[in-house]
Amino acid sequence: MPEIFSYPASPHLASRIDNRPIDFERIKQATQALSERYDYVLLEGAGGLMVPLTDDLLTIDYLAREKYPLIFVTSGKLGSINHTLLSFEAIQKRNIPLDTVLYNLYPDVEDPTIREDTRHYIATYIQRNFPGTKFISVPIL
Ligand SMILES: Nc1ncnc2c1ncn2[C@@H]1O[C@H](COP(=O)(O)OP(=O)(O)OP(=O)(O)O)[C@@H](O)[C@H]1O
Ligand SMILES: C[C@H](N)[C@@H](CCCCCC(=O)O)NC(=O)O
């Protein structure tokens, strides 16, 4: 975590509140250092794909610029189909490789009928539109 800000909000706002621009070079160097030590390095985005990192750079465009493959996390909450398929549209438009979709079964309080249908719908959509993308359900730990 080479870049931490004080206010829990979108990065573009958090950095404005702290009056400190995000140092992308520091993030790049930290990622490179980890890549030299480990086989895999996971970078977690703050919020969703369209979250602004700066007033001119969205998280999804940072991914595209750095040519990172994407692991997309979704869930069975009502509204997830819409949110997930809109994200897929944005991913396809930028030719970002969609390596894996993780379907988070947490929280358990969601409607199991909706959660199971959402899981099936998204898994089927990926088979049809993203051949080669892995779909993995994440159990409640
Ligand atoms: N599969 C799971 N099993 C058990 N607990 C979970 C699971 N997934 C998420 N949680 C719980 O929910 C919390 C929030 O999950 P997570 O950090 O994935 O949310 P998020 O959408 O990334 O939130 P934020 O964008 O604020 O980081 C976790 O800290 C954990 O306590
Ligand atoms: C503070 C939140 N928890 C999150 C940032 C979410 C920004 C959302 C911006 C938006 O979509 O309106 N941070 C994070 O995922 O580390």
PDB file of C-alpha atoms and ligand atoms in Angstrom:
ATOM      1  CA  MET A   1       0.000   0.000   0.000  1.00  0.00           C
ATOM      2  CA  PRO A   2       2.441   2.709  -1.093  1.00  0.00           C
ATOM      3  CA  GLU A   3      -0.332   5.308  -1.443  1.00  0.00           C
ATOM      4  CA  ILE A   4      -2.781   5.724   1.450  1.00  0.00           C
ATOM      5  CA  PHE A   5      -5.150   8.676   1.919  1.00  0.00           C
ATOM      6  CA  SER A   6      -7.059   9.843   4.968  1.00  0.00           C
ATOM      7  CA  TYR A   7     -10.645  10.019   3.672  1.00  0.00           C
ATOM      8  CA  PRO A   8     -12.602   6.804   2.754  1.00  0.00           C
ATOM      9  CA  ALA A   9     -13.872   7.841  -0.671  1.00  0.00           C
ATOM     10  CA  SER A  10     -13.104   7.594  -4.368  1.00  0.00           C
ATOM     11  CA  PRO A  11      -9.353   8.015  -4.948  1.00  0.00           C
ATOM     12  CA  HIS A  12      -9.815  11.178  -7.008  1.00  0.00           C
ATOM     13  CA  LEU A  13     -11.663  12.801  -4.073  1.00  0.00           C
ATOM     14  CA  ALA A  14      -9.460  11.346  -1.326  1.00  0.00           C
ATOM     15  CA  SER A  15      -6.323  12.678  -3.008  1.00  0.00           C
ATOM     16  CA  ARG A  16      -7.951  16.103  -3.528  1.00  0.00           C
ATOM     17  CA  ILE A  17      -8.957  16.241   0.161  1.00  0.00           C
ATOM     18  CA  ASP A  18      -5.382  15.401   1.192  1.00  0.00           C
ATOM     19  CA  ASN A  19      -4.085  17.840  -1.424  1.00  0.00           C
ATOM     20  CA  ARG A  20      -1.701  15.145  -2.679  1.00  0.00           C
ATOM     21  CA  PRO A  21      -1.885  13.630  -6.185  1.00  0.00           C
ATOM     22  CA  ILE A  22      -1.612   9.840  -6.429  1.00  0.00           C
ATOM     23  CA  ASP A  23       2.003   8.855  -7.126  1.00  0.00           C
ATOM     24  CA  PHE A  24       1.497   6.227  -9.829  1.00  0.00           C
ATOM     25  CA  GLU A  25       5.247   5.688 -10.143  1.00  0.00           C
ATOM     26  CA  ARG A  26       5.400   4.566  -6.501  1.00  0.00           C
ATOM     27  CA  ILE A  27       2.526   2.153  -7.130  1.00  0.00           C
ATOM     28  CA  LYS A  28       4.269   0.854 -10.264  1.00  0.00           C
ATOM     29  CA  GLN A  29       7.573   0.358  -8.381  1.00  0.00           C
ATOM     30  CA  ALA A  30       5.813  -1.450  -5.525  1.00  0.00           C
ATOM     31  CA  THR A  31       4.034  -3.713  -8.013  1.00  0.00           C
ATOM     32  CA  GLN A  32       7.320  -4.423  -9.807  1.00  0.00           C
ATOM     33  CA  ALA A  33       9.110  -5.200  -6.514  1.00  0.00           C
ATOM     34  CA  LEU A  34       6.393  -7.678  -5.550  1.00  0.00           C
ATOM     35  CA  SER A  35       6.436  -9.212  -9.034  1.00  0.00           C
ATOM     36  CA  GLU A  36      10.138  -9.972  -8.600  1.00  0.00           C
ATOM     37  CA  ARG A  37       9.420 -11.884  -5.361  1.00  0.00           C
ATOM     38  CA  TYR A  38       6.115 -13.636  -6.045  1.00  0.00           C
ATOM     39  CA  ASP A  39       4.575 -15.612  -8.901  1.00  0.00           C
ATOM     40  CA  TYR A  40       1.317 -13.668  -8.673  1.00  0.00           C
ATOM     41  CA  VAL A  41       0.557 -10.113  -7.524  1.00  0.00           C
ATOM     42  CA  LEU A  42      -3.047  -9.001  -6.946  1.00  0.00           C
ATOM     43  CA  LEU A  43      -3.883  -5.310  -7.083  1.00  0.00           C
ATOM     44  CA  GLU A  44      -7.271  -4.520  -5.510  1.00  0.00           C
ATOM     45  CA  GLY A  45      -9.109  -1.587  -7.010  1.00  0.00           C
ATOM     46  CA  ALA A  46     -10.907   0.874  -4.763  1.00  0.00           C
ATOM     47  CA  GLY A  47     -14.599   0.271  -5.477  1.00  0.00           C
ATOM     48  CA  GLY A  48     -15.616  -0.606  -9.035  1.00  0.00           C
ATOM     49  CA  LEU A  49     -14.100  -0.343 -12.499  1.00  0.00           C
ATOM     50  CA  MET A  50     -15.425   3.132 -13.292  1.00  0.00           C
ATOM     51  CA  VAL A  51     -14.120   4.689 -10.084  1.00  0.00           C
ATOM     52  CA  PRO A  52     -11.969   7.736 -10.907  1.00  0.00           C
ATOM     53  CA  LEU A  53      -8.330   7.598  -9.798  1.00  0.00           C
ATOM     54  CA  THR A  54      -7.921  11.201 -10.934  1.00  0.00           C
ATOM     55  CA  ASP A  55     -10.287  13.652 -12.617  1.00  0.00           C
ATOM     56  CA  ASP A  56      -9.021  12.281 -15.951  1.00  0.00           C
ATOM     57  CA  LEU A  57      -8.270   8.600 -15.273  1.00  0.00           C
ATOM     58  CA  LEU A  58     -10.755   5.861 -14.433  1.00  0.00           C
ATOM     59  CA  THR A  59      -9.676   2.647 -12.696  1.00  0.00           C
ATOM     60  CA  ILE A  60     -10.603   0.658 -15.805  1.00  0.00           C
ATOM     61  CA  ASP A  61      -8.399   2.884 -17.985  1.00  0.00           C
ATOM     62  CA  TYR A  62      -5.483   2.366 -15.595  1.00  0.00           C
ATOM     63  CA  LEU A  63      -5.955  -1.399 -16.049  1.00  0.00           C
ATOM     64  CA  ALA A  64      -6.007  -0.998 -19.832  1.00  0.00           C
ATOM     65  CA  ARG A  65      -2.927   1.283 -19.801  1.00  0.00           C
ATOM     66  CA  GLU A  66      -0.929  -1.163 -17.656  1.00  0.00           C
ATOM     67  CA  LYS A  67      -2.245  -4.123 -19.688  1.00  0.00           C
ATOM     68  CA  TYR A  68      -3.223  -5.992 -16.512  1.00  0.00           C
ATOM     69  CA  PRO A  69      -5.561  -8.993 -16.824  1.00  0.00           C
ATOM     70  CA  LEU A  70      -8.654  -8.651 -14.650  1.00  0.00           C
ATOM     71  CA  ILE A  71     -10.175 -10.780 -11.890  1.00  0.00           C
ATOM     72  CA  PHE A  72     -13.711  -9.412 -11.469  1.00  0.00           C
ATOM     73  CA  VAL A  73     -15.576 -10.013  -8.195  1.00  0.00           C
ATOM     74  CA  THR A  74     -19.375 -10.092  -8.221  1.00  0.00           C
ATOM     75  CA  SER A  75     -22.122 -11.525  -6.005  1.00  0.00           C
ATOM     76  CA  GLY A  76     -25.785 -12.593  -5.794  1.00  0.00           C
ATOM     77  CA  LYS A  77     -27.125  -9.305  -4.489  1.00  0.00           C
ATOM     78  CA  LEU A  78     -30.226  -8.013  -6.329  1.00  0.00           C
ATOM     79  CA  GLY A  79     -28.936  -5.676  -9.027  1.00  0.00           C
ATOM     80  CA  SER A  80     -25.773  -7.666  -9.540  1.00  0.00           C
ATOM     81  CA  ILE A  81     -26.702  -8.910 -13.046  1.00  0.00           C
ATOM     82  CA  ASN A  82     -27.059  -5.331 -14.323  1.00  0.00           C
ATOM     83  CA  HIS A  83     -23.891  -4.133 -12.581  1.00  0.00           C
ATOM     84  CA  THR A  84     -21.885  -7.133 -13.775  1.00  0.00           C
ATOM     85  CA  LEU A  85     -22.992  -7.033 -17.424  1.00  0.00           C
ATOM     86  CA  LEU A  86     -22.398  -3.264 -17.613  1.00  0.00           C
ATOM     87  CA  SER A  87     -18.889  -3.889 -16.288  1.00  0.00           C
ATOM     88  CA  PHE A  88     -18.376  -6.591 -18.925  1.00  0.00           C
ATOM     89  CA  GLU A  89     -19.387  -4.104 -21.648  1.00  0.00           C
ATOM     90  CA  ALA A  90     -16.777  -1.621 -20.416  1.00  0.00           C
ATOM     91  CA  ILE A  91     -14.132  -4.374 -20.190  1.00  0.00           C
ATOM     92  CA  GLN A  92     -14.831  -5.567 -23.745  1.00  0.00           C
ATOM     93  CA  LYS A  93     -14.775  -2.011 -25.116  1.00  0.00           C
ATOM     94  CA  ARG A  94     -11.207  -1.597 -23.760  1.00  0.00           C
ATOM     95  CA  ASN A  95     -10.039  -5.096 -24.768  1.00  0.00           C
ATOM     96  CA  ILE A  96      -9.051  -5.886 -21.180  1.00  0.00           C
ATOM     97  CA  PRO A  97      -8.426  -9.622 -20.722  1.00  0.00           C
ATOM     98  CA  LEU A  98     -11.036 -11.020 -18.303  1.00  0.00           C
ATOM     99  CA  ASP A  99      -9.053 -13.772 -16.592  1.00  0.00           C
ATOM    100  CA  THR A 100     -11.544 -14.838 -13.917  1.00  0.00           C
ATOM    101  CA  VAL A 101     -14.943 -13.919 -12.490  1.00  0.00           C
ATOM    102  CA  LEU A 102     -15.265 -14.651  -8.767  1.00  0.00           C
ATOM    103  CA  TYR A 103     -18.869 -15.108  -7.633  1.00  0.00           C
ATOM    104  CA  ASN A 104     -18.917 -14.255  -3.941  1.00  0.00           C
ATOM    105  CA  LEU A 105     -21.586 -16.225  -2.068  1.00  0.00           C
ATOM    106  CA  TYR A 106     -21.268 -13.819   0.872  1.00  0.00           C
ATOM    107  CA  PRO A 107     -23.376 -12.408   2.508  1.00  0.00           C
ATOM    108  CA  ASP A 108     -25.622 -15.370   3.190  1.00  0.00           C
ATOM    109  CA  VAL A 109     -28.598 -13.150   3.998  1.00  0.00           C
ATOM    110  CA  GLU A 110     -29.365 -12.568   0.303  1.00  0.00           C
ATOM    111  CA  ASP A 111     -32.391 -14.303  -1.272  1.00  0.00           C
ATOM    112  CA  PRO A 112     -31.090 -17.810  -2.251  1.00  0.00           C
ATOM    113  CA  THR A 113     -33.458 -17.966  -5.250  1.00  0.00           C
ATOM    114  CA  ILE A 114     -32.022 -14.716  -6.633  1.00  0.00           C
ATOM    115  CA  ARG A 115     -28.466 -15.661  -5.631  1.00  0.00           C
ATOM    116  CA  GLU A 116     -28.645 -19.030  -7.472  1.00  0.00           C
ATOM    117  CA  ASP A 117     -30.310 -17.572 -10.569  1.00  0.00           C
ATOM    118  CA  THR A 118     -27.755 -14.745 -10.692  1.00  0.00           C
ATOM    119  CA  ARG A 119     -24.920 -17.244 -10.410  1.00  0.00           C
ATOM    120  CA  HIS A 120     -26.331 -19.343 -13.249  1.00  0.00           C
ATOM    121  CA  TYR A 121     -27.112 -16.348 -15.453  1.00  0.00           C
ATOM    122  CA  ILE A 122     -23.647 -14.788 -15.125  1.00  0.00           C
ATOM    123  CA  ALA A 123     -21.874 -18.140 -15.559  1.00  0.00           C
ATOM    124  CA  THR A 124     -23.864 -18.789 -18.762  1.00  0.00           C
ATOM    125  CA  TYR A 125     -23.233 -15.252 -20.041  1.00  0.00           C
ATOM    126  CA  ILE A 126     -19.491 -15.734 -19.587  1.00  0.00           C
ATOM    127  CA  GLN A 127     -19.518 -19.083 -21.401  1.00  0.00           C
ATOM    128  CA  ARG A 128     -21.239 -17.419 -24.364  1.00  0.00           C
ATOM    129  CA  ASN A 129     -19.315 -14.129 -24.449  1.00  0.00           C
ATOM    130  CA  PHE A 130     -15.950 -14.715 -22.754  1.00  0.00           C
ATOM    131  CA  PRO A 131     -14.639 -18.142 -23.791  1.00  0.00           C
ATOM    132  CA  GLY A 132     -11.579 -18.965 -21.669  1.00  0.00           C
ATOM    133  CA  THR A 133     -12.649 -16.819 -18.713  1.00  0.00           C
ATOM    134  CA  LYS A 134     -12.795 -18.849 -15.488  1.00  0.00           C
ATOM    135  CA  PHE A 135     -15.916 -18.622 -13.296  1.00  0.00           C
ATOM    136  CA  ILE A 136     -15.372 -19.553  -9.641  1.00  0.00           C
ATOM    137  CA  SER A 137     -17.869 -19.396  -6.755  1.00  0.00           C
ATOM    138  CA  VAL A 138     -16.266 -18.096  -3.533  1.00  0.00           C
ATOM    139  CA  PRO A 139     -17.719 -19.832  -0.447  1.00  0.00           C
ATOM    140  CA  ILE A 140     -18.487 -18.063   2.799  1.00  0.00           C
ATOM    141  CA  LEU A 141     -15.286 -18.447   4.795  1.00  0.00           C
TER     142      LEU A 141
HETATM  143  N1  LIG B   1     -16.612 -14.970   1.066  1.00  0.00           N
HETATM  144  C1  LIG B   1     -16.618 -14.308   2.253  1.00  0.00           C
HETATM  145  N2  LIG B   1     -16.685 -14.992   3.407  1.00  0.00           N
HETATM  146  C2  LIG B   1     -16.720 -14.354   4.593  1.00  0.00           C
HETATM  147  N3  LIG B   1     -16.689 -13.007   4.732  1.00  0.00           N
HETATM  148  C3  LIG B   1     -16.620 -12.266   3.608  1.00  0.00           C
HETATM  149  C4  LIG B   1     -16.570 -12.856   2.314  1.00  0.00           C
HETATM  150  N4  LIG B   1     -16.500 -11.862   1.386  1.00  0.00           N
HETATM  151  C5  LIG B   1     -16.511 -10.698   2.077  1.00  0.00           C
HETATM  152  N5  LIG B   1     -16.572 -10.918   3.403  1.00  0.00           N
HETATM  153  C6  LIG B   1     -16.636  -9.930   4.479  1.00  0.00           C
HETATM  154  O1  LIG B   1     -17.110  -8.693   3.952  1.00  0.00           O
HETATM  155  C7  LIG B   1     -16.142  -7.646   4.144  1.00  0.00           C
HETATM  156  C8  LIG B   1     -16.136  -6.737   2.939  1.00  0.00           C
HETATM  157  O2  LIG B   1     -15.790  -7.561   1.856  1.00  0.00           O
HETATM  158  P1  LIG B   1     -14.914  -6.944   0.685  1.00  0.00           P
HETATM  159  O3  LIG B   1     -13.749  -6.219   1.272  1.00  0.00           O
HETATM  160  O4  LIG B   1     -14.703  -8.017  -0.316  1.00  0.00           O
HETATM  161  O5  LIG B   1     -15.906  -5.871   0.141  1.00  0.00           O
HETATM  162  P2  LIG B   1     -15.565  -4.799  -0.942  1.00  0.00           P
HETATM  163  O6  LIG B   1     -16.702  -4.747  -1.887  1.00  0.00           O
HETATM  164  O7  LIG B   1     -14.162  -5.033  -1.505  1.00  0.00           O
HETATM  165  O8  LIG B   1     -15.550  -3.502  -0.020  1.00  0.00           O
HETATM  166  P3  LIG B   1     -14.653  -2.230  -0.259  1.00  0.00           P
HETATM  167  O9  LIG B   1     -14.873  -1.780  -1.677  1.00  0.00           O
HETATM  168  O10 LIG B   1     -15.142  -1.271   0.764  1.00  0.00           O
HETATM  169  O11 LIG B   1     -13.240  -2.736   0.009  1.00  0.00           O
HETATM  170  C9  LIG B   1     -14.820  -8.380   4.332  1.00  0.00           C
HETATM  171  O12 LIG B   1     -13.931  -7.622   5.130  1.00  0.00           O
HETATM  172  C10 LIG B   1     -15.258  -9.667   5.043  1.00  0.00           C
HETATM  173  O13 LIG B   1     -15.393  -9.405   6.423  1.00  0.00           O
HETATM  174  C1  LIG B   2     -14.135   3.716   0.549  1.00  0.00           C
HETATM  175  C2  LIG B   2     -14.715   2.522  -0.184  1.00  0.00           C
HETATM  176  N1  LIG B   2     -14.621   1.359   0.712  1.00  0.00           N
HETATM  177  C3  LIG B   2     -13.898   2.221  -1.444  1.00  0.00           C
HETATM  178  C4  LIG B   2     -13.908   3.394  -2.413  1.00  0.00           C
HETATM  179  C5  LIG B   2     -15.211   3.391  -3.168  1.00  0.00           C
HETATM  180  C6  LIG B   2     -15.289   4.557  -4.142  1.00  0.00           C
HETATM  181  C7  LIG B   2     -16.662   4.562  -4.813  1.00  0.00           C
HETATM  182  C8  LIG B   2     -16.833   5.781  -5.697  1.00  0.00           C
HETATM  183  C9  LIG B   2     -18.190   5.717  -6.418  1.00  0.00           C
HETATM  184  O1  LIG B   2     -18.422   4.698  -7.135  1.00  0.00           O
HETATM  185  O2  LIG B   2     -19.023   6.602  -6.195  1.00  0.00           O
HETATM  186  N2  LIG B   2     -12.526   1.944  -1.014  1.00  0.00           N
HETATM  187  C10 LIG B   2     -11.948   0.714  -1.272  1.00  0.00           C
HETATM  188  O3  LIG B   2     -12.581  -0.123  -2.014  1.00  0.00           O
HETATM  189  O4  LIG B   2     -10.806   0.480  -0.798  1.00  0.00           O
END
